[in-house]
Coordinates of C-alpha atoms in Angstrom, one line a residue:
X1 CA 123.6 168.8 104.7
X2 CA 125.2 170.9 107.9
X3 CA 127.9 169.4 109.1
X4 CA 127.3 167.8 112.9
X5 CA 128.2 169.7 116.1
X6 CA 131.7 169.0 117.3
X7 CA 132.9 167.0 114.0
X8 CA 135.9 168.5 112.2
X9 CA 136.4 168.7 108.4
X10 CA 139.4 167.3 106.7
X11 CA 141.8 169.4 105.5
X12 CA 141.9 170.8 102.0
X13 CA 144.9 172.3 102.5
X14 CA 148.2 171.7 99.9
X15 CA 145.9 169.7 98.0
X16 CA 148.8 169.0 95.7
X17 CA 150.5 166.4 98.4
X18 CA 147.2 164.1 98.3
X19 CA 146.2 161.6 95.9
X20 CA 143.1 162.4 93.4
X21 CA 141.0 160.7 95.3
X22 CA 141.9 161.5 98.6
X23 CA 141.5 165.0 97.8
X24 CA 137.9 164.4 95.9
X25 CA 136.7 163.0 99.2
X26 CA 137.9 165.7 101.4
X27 CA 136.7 168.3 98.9
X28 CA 133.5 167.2 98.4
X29 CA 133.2 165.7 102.4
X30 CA 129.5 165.8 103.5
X31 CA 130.6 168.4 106.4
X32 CA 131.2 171.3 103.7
X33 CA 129.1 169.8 100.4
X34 CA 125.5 169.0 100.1
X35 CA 124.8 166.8 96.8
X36 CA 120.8 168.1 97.1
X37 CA 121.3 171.6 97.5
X38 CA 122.0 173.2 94.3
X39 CA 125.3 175.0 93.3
X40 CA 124.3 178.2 93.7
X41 CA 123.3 177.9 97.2
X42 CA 122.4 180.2 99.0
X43 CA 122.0 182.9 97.1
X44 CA 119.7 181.1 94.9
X45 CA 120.6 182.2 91.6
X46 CA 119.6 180.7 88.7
X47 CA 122.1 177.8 87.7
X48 CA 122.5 177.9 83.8
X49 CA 123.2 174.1 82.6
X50 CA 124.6 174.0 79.1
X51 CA 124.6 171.0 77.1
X52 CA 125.6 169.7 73.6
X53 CA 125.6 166.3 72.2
X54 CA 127.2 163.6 70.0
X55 CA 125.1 161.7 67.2
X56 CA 126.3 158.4 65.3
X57 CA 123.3 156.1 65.1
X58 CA 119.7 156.9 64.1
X59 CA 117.3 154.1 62.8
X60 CA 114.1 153.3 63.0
X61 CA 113.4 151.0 66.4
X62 CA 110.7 148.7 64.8
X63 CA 109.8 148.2 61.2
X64 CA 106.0 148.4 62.3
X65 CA 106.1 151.1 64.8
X66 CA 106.4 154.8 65.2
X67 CA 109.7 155.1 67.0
X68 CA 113.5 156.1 66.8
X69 CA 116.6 155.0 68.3
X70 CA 119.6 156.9 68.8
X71 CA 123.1 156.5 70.1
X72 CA 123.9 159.7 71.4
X73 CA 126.9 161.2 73.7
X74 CA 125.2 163.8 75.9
X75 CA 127.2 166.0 77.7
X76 CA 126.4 168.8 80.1
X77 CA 128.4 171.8 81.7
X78 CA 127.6 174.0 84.4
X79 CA 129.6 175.8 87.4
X80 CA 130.0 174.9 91.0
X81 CA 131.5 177.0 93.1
X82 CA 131.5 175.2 96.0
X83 CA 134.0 172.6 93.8
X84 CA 136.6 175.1 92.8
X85 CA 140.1 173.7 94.1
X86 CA 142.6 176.5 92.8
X87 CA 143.1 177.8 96.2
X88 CA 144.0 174.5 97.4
X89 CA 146.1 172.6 94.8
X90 CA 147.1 175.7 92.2
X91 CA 149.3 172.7 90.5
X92 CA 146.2 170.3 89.6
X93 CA 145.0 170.3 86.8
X94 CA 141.7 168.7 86.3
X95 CA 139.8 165.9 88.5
X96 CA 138.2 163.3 86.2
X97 CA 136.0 160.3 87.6
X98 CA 133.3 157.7 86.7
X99 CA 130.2 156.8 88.0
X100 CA 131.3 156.9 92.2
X101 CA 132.2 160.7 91.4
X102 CA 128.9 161.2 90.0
X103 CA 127.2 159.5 93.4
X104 CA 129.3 162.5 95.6
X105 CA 127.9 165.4 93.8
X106 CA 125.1 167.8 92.1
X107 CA 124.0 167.0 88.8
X108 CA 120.8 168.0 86.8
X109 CA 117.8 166.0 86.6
X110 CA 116.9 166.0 83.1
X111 CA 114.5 163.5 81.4
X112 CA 113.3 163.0 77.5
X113 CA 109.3 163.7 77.2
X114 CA 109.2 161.6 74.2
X115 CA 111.1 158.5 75.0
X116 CA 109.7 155.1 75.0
X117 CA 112.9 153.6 77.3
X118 CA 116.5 154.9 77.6
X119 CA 119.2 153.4 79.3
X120 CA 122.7 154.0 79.6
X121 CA 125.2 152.5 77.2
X122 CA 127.3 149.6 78.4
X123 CA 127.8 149.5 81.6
X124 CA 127.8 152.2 84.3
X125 CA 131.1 153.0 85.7
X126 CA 132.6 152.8 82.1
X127 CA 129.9 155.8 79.9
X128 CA 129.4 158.1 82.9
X129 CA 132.7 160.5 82.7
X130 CA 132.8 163.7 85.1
X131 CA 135.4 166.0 85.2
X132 CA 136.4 169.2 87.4
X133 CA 138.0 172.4 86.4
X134 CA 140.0 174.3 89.4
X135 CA 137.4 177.1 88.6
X136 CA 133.9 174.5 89.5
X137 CA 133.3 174.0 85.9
X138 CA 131.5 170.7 85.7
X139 CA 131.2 168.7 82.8
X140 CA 129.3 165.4 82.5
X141 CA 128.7 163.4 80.3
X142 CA 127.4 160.0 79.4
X143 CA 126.4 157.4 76.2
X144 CA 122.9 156.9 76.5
X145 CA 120.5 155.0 73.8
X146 CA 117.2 155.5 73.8
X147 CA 114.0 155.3 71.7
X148 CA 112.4 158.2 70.8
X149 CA 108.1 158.3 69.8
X150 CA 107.8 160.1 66.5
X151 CA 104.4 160.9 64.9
X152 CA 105.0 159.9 61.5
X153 CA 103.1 160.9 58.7
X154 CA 102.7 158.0 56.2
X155 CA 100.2 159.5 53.7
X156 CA 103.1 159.7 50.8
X157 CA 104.8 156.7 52.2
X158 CA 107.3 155.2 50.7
X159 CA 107.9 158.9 49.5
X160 CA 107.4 160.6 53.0
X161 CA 109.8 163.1 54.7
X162 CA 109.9 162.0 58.3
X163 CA 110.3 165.1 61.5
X164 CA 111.1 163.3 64.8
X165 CA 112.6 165.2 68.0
X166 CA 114.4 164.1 71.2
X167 CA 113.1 166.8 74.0
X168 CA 115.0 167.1 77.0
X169 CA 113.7 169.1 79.8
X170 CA 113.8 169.6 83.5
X171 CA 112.3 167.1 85.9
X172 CA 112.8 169.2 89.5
X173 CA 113.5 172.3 88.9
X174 CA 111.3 175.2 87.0
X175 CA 112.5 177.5 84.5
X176 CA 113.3 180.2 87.5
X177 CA 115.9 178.0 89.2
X178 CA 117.2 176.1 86.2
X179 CA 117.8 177.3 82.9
X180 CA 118.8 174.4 80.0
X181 CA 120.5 176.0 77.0
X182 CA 122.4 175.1 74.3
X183 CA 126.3 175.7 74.3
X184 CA 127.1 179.2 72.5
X185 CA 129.8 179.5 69.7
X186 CA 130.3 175.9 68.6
X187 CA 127.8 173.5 67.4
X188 CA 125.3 172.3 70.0
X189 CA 124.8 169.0 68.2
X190 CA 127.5 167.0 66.2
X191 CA 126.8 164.6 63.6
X192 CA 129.3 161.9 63.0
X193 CA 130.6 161.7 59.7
X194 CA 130.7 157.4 59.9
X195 CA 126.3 157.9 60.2
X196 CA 125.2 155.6 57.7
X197 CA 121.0 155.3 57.3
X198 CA 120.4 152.2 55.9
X199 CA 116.4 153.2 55.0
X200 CA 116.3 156.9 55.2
X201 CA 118.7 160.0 54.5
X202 CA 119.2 162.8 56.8
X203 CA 118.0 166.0 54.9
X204 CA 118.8 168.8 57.6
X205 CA 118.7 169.0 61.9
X206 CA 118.2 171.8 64.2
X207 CA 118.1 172.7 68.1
X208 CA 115.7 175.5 69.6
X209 CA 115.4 176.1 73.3
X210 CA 111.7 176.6 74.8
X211 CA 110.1 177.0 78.0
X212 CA 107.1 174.3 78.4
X213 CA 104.6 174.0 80.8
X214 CA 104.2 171.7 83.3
X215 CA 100.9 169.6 83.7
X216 CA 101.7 167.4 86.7
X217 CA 99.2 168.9 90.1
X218 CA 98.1 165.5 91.1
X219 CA 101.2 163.7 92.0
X220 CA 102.8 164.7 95.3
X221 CA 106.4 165.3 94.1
X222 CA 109.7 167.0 95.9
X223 CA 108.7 170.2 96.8
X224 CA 105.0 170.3 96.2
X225 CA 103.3 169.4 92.5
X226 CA 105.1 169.8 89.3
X227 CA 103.4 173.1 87.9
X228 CA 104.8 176.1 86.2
X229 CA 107.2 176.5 83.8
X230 CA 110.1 174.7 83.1
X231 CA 113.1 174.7 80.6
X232 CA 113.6 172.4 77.7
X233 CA 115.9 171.8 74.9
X234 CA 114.6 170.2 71.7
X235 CA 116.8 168.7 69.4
X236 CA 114.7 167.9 65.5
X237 CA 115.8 166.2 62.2
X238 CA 114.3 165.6 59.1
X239 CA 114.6 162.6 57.5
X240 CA 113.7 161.5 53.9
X241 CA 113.4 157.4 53.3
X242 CA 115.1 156.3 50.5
X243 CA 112.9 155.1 47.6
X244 CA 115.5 152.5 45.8
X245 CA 114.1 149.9 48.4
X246 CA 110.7 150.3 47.4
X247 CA 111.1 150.9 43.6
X248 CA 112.9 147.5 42.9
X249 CA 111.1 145.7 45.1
X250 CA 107.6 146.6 44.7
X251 CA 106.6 149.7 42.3
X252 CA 109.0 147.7 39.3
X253 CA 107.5 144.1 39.5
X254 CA 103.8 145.5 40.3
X255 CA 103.9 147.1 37.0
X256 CA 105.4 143.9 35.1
X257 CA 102.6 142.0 36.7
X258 CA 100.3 144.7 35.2
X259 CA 101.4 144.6 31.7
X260 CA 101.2 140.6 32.1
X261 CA 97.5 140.9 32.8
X262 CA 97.5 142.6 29.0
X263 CA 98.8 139.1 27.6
X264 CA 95.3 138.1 27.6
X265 CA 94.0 140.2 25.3
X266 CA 96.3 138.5 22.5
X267 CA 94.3 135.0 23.1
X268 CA 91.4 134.1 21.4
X269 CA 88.2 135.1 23.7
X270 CA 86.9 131.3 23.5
X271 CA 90.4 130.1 25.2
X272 CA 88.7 130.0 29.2
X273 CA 91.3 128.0 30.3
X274 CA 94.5 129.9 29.6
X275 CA 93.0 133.5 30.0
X276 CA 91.5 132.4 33.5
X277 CA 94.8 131.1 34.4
X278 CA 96.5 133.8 33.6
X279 CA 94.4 136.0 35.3
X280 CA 94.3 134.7 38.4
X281 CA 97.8 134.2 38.8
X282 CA 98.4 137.6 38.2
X283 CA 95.8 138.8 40.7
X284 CA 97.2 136.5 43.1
X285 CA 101.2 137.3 42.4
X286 CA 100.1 141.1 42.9
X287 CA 97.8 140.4 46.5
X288 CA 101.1 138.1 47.8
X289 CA 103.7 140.8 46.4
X290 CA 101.7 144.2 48.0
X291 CA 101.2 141.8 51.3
X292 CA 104.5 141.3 51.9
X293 CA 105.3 144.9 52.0
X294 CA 102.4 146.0 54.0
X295 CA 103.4 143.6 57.1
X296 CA 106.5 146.0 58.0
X297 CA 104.1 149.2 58.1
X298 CA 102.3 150.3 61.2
X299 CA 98.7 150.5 61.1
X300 CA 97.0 153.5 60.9
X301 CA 93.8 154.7 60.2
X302 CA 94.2 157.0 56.8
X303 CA 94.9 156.2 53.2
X304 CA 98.9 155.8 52.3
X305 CA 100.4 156.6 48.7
X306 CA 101.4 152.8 48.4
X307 CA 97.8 152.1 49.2
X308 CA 96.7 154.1 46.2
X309 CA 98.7 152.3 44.1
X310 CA 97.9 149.0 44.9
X311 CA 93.9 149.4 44.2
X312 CA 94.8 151.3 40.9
X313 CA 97.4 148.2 40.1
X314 CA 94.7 145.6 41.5
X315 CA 91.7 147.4 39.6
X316 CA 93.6 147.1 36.3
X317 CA 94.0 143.6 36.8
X318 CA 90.6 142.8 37.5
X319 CA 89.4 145.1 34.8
X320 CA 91.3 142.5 32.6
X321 CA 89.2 139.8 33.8
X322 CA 86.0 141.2 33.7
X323 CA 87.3 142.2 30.0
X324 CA 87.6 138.3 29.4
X325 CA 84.3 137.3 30.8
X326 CA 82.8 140.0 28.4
X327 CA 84.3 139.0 25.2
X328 CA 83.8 135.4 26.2
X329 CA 79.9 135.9 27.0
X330 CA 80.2 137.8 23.1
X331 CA 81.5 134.7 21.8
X332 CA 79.3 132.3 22.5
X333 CA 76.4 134.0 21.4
X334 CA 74.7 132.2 18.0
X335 CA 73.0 135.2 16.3
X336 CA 74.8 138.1 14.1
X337 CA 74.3 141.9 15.3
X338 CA 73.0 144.4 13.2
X339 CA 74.9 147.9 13.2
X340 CA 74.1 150.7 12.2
X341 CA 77.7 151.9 12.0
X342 CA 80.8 149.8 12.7
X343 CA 82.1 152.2 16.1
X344 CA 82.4 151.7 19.7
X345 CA 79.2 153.1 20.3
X346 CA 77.3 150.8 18.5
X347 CA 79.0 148.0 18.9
X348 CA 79.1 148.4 22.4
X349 CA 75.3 149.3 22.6
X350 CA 74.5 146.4 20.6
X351 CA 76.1 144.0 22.7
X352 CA 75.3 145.5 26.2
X353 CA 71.3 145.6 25.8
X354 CA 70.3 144.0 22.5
X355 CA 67.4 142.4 23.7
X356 CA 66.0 145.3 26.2
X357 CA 66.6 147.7 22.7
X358 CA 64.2 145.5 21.2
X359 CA 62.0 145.5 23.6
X360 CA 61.6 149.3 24.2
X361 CA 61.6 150.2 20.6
X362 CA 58.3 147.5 20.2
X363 CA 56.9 149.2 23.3
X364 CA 57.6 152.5 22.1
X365 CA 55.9 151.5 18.3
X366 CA 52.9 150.8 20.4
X367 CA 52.7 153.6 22.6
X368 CA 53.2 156.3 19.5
X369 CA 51.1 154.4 17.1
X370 CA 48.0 153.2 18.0
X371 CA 46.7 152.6 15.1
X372 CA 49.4 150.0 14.5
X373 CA 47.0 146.7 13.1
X374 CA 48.1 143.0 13.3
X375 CA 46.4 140.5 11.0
X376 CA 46.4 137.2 9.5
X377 CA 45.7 135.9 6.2
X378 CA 45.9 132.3 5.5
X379 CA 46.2 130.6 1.7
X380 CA 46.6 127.5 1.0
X381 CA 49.4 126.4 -1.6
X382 CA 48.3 125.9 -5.6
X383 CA 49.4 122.3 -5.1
X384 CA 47.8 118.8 -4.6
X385 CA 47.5 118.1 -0.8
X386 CA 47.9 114.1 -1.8
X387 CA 51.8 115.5 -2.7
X388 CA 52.6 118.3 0.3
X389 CA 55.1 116.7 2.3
X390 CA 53.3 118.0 5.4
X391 CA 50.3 115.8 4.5
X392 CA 47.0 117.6 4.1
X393 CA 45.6 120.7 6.7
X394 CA 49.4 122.0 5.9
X395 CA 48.7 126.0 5.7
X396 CA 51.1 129.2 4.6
X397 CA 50.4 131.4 7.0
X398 CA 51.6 135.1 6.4
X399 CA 51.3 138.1 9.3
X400 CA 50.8 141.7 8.3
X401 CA 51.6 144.7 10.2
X402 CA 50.7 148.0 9.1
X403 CA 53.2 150.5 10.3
X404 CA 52.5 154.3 10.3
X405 CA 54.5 156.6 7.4
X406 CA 56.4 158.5 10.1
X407 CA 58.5 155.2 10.7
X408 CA 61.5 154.8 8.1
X409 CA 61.5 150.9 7.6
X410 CA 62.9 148.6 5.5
X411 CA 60.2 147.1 2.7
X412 CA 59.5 143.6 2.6
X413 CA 58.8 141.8 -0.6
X414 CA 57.2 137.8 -1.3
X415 CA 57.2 135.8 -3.9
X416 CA 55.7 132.2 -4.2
X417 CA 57.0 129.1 -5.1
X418 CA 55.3 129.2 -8.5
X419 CA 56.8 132.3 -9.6
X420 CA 60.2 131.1 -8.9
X421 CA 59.2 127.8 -10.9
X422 CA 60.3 128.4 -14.2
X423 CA 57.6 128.3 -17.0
X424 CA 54.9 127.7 -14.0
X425 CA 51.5 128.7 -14.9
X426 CA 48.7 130.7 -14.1
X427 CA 49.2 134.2 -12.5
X428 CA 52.9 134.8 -12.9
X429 CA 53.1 138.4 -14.4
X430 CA 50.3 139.0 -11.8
X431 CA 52.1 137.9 -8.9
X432 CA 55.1 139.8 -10.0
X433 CA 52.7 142.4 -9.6
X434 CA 51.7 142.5 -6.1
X435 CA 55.5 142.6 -4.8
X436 CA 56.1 146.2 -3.6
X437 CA 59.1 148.4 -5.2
X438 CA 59.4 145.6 -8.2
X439 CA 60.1 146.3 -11.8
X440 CA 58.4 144.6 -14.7
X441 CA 62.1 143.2 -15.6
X442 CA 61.7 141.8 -12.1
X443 CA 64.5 143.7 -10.2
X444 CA 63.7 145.1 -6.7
X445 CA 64.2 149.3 -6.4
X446 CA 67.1 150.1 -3.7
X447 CA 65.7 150.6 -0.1
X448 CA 65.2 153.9 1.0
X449 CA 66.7 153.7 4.1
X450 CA 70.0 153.6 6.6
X451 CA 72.2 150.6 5.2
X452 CA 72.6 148.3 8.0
X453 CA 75.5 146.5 8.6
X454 CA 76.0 142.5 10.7
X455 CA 78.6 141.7 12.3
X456 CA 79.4 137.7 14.1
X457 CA 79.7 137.9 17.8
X458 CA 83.1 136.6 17.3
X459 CA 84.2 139.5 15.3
X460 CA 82.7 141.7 17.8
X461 CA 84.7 140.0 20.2
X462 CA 88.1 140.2 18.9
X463 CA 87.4 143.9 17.8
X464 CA 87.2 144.5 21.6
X465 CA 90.4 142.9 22.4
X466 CA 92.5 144.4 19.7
X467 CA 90.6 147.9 21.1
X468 CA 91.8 146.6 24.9
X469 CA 95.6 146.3 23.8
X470 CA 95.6 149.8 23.5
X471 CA 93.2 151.6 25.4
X472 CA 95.0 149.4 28.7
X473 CA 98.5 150.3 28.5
X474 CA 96.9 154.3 27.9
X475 CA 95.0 154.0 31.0
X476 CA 97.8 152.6 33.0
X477 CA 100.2 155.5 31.3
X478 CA 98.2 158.2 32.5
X479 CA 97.3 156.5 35.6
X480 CA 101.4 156.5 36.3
X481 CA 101.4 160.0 35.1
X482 CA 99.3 161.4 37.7
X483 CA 100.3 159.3 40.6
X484 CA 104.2 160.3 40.1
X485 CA 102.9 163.8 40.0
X486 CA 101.2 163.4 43.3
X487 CA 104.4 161.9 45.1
X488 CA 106.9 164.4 43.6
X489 CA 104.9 167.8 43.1
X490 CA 102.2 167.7 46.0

């Protein structure tokens, strides 16, 4: 701002006699110092703003969201010429002020592109500290907090690695007029050694500086749209959350709740009532465990590593009672099982589809042998009706298939009642006779075929739970195996 026709300046003149402030105000009087016009007017020069900054809080913002806060000290330096004092009080050292200094002269207007809300720590006389070389070497700086957006990547959560940023760039100026960059020879950013993460650990931090380009032609701003190019600063760390949390907590008990769904498979398969309990309280201890944890996650739309688990945890349990329901369904049943060997195969075939087996092999007898006959023969017993228990018209009725030569079955043999009579006449040694594969000593021949063996539905039963004791805890074994391997190696 020009200074008005006919009104003197104050005097800067043996600076040293006046107080601080009564040399700040005649220094920076609105008759010889514009706050809007930048330091380097009027040559127009580019004004070179260097900043560094001061870390000692980082922590998530929200459990549930994607978003950091930090407590930061950010402090920039850059020159003013039009502030330099060492001609006029050569015995002061350094002018240092608060906020009201601020208010009297030039400072950057910088803003973060990827904060959610900032604000200034405390209050704002007490975190905004300026000071003044004799040269015009301004340094300001000020405690802000802020909240930071950070696109997480939660695929391998709770074992993700975590890159968030705070990006600081120019508001007013472009890239021509003012340059941000990092202070040279010292570290830009310090860490403070009392930074404790309570979830996560700081694995590394870096700055870069970058020029980015500005998007903004719609809005009318000071001195036309914001378009072109403008300077930024970008200040990145890498964070890896800490998995002690997670493993007592959740991955610990989900597999003792696991291995408790096993317990099962020592009960009898008949016991409904303590295998269903069991069951479902396992299910349910699992569901109310892996909901609790998921309620401090934010919702996003792929697949997480802790997701993963979960339905291989949860299909193991469930695979444990649809293991019971089986054996149980086994159990009950009244008739033996013929095997043809005593292996999972069989067994399992057997028990699956015995009926349907029947079925196809009867259709298939008919379909490759046609000439397969059915026909009845009907006798009546070599005894006085008067005396038949059933009372007279009671018949023995015998059917009589005739199966092809191809087809290796088992040969059936019939004897009467008579011939098992001792010392019962008439026709013995003939009857003897008509049995097939029969001896004259009366022994039958070996059959010629496959021994078949039975086995009760409840020993089918508990063979599948003494098999289920170990083929679980394998599955679950290797299941671990290559879900630890996916976490740590991929």
């Amino acid at each position: 701002m020009r200074s008005t026709p006919g009104l003197e300046c104050p005097s800067i003149t043996d600076g040293d006699n006046y107080t601080q402030s009564e040399f700040l105000s005649r220094l920076a009087d609105e008759c010889r110092y514009d706050r809007l016009l930048l330091p380097t007017y009027p040559t127009g020069e580019t004004v070179y703003v260097h900043a560094s900054a001061y870390v000692y809080f980082i922590q998530p913002a929200e459990a549930h969201d994607l978003n950091f806060k930090l407590h930061f000290l950010l402090q920039l330096r850059w020159t003013d010429r039009r502030l330099a004092y060492q001609l006029y009080s050569p015995n002061r050292v350094t002018i240092i002020g608060e906020d009201d200094l601020r208010r009297r002269i030039w400072v950057p207007h910088l803003y973060m592109s990827n904060e959610q809300s900032s604000s200034l720590m405390g209050t704002d006389s007490k975190d905004v500290l300026i000071s003044i070389s004799p040269s015009g070497e301004v340094v300001f700086s000020r405690r802000m907090q802020a909240v930071l957006y950070c696109w997480m990547n939660l695929q391998k959560f709770p074992f993700d690695e975590q890159t968030c940023s705070m990006n600081l760039e120019s508001w007013k100026y472009n890239a021509s007029i003012l340059r941000l960059m990092w202070e040279k020879g010292i570290p830009p950013v310090h860490l403070s050694p009392e930074l404790h993460l309570t979830e996560y650990s700081l694995i590394d931090f870096w700055t870069n500086e970058s020029v980015v380009r500005g998007d903004i032609s719609s809005m009318r701003l000071i001195g036309g749209s914001r378009t072109g190019n403008y300077s930024a600063l970008k200040f990145t760390f890498k964070l890896g959350r800490e998995v002690g949390y997670y493993l007592m907590d959740y991955f610990i008990p989900s597999m003792m709740i696991v291995a408790m769904s096993w317990v099962t498979f020592w009960l009898q398969a008949d016991a409904s009532a303590p295998r269903i309990t069991l069951g479902t309280s396992t299910m349910l201890s699992f569901i109310t465990l892996a909901s609790s944890q998921a309620k401090t996650l934010p919702k996003v739309s792929y697949i997480k590593a802790s997701e993963i688990w979960f339905l291989g945890c949860i299909g193991f349990i469930f695979s444990a009672l649809v293991e019971f329901a089986f054996v149980n369904t086994i159990w009950r049943r009244k008739k033996v099982v013929n095997l043809k060997k005593v292996n999972s195969k069989y067994i399992l075939k057997s028990t699956l589809t015995p009926r349907l087996a029947r079925k196809e092999l009867q259709k298939e007898l008919q379909e490759t042998s046609p000439q397969l006959s059915k026909s009845r023969s009907c006798s009546s017993l070599n005894q006085d009706t008067s005396t038949d228990p059933a009372g007279p018209g009671y018949n023995n009725y015998l059917t009589v298939h005739s199966f092809p030569s191809a087809l290796n079955l088992p040969t059936i043999t019939t004897q009467s009642y008579d011939d098992l009579m001792p010392g019962a006449g008439g026709g013995g040694p003939n009857r003897q006779q008509q049995g097939q594969g029969t001896d004259s000593d009366g022994s039958d021949e070996p059959p010629k075929h496959h021994t078949w063996t039975t086995m009760t539905p409840q020993e089918i039963a508990t063979w599948i739970d003494k098999r289920s004791r170990v083929l679980f805890p394998i599955l679950f074994i290797f299941f671990n195996i290559i879900y630890w391997t996916f976490v740590y190696c991929l």
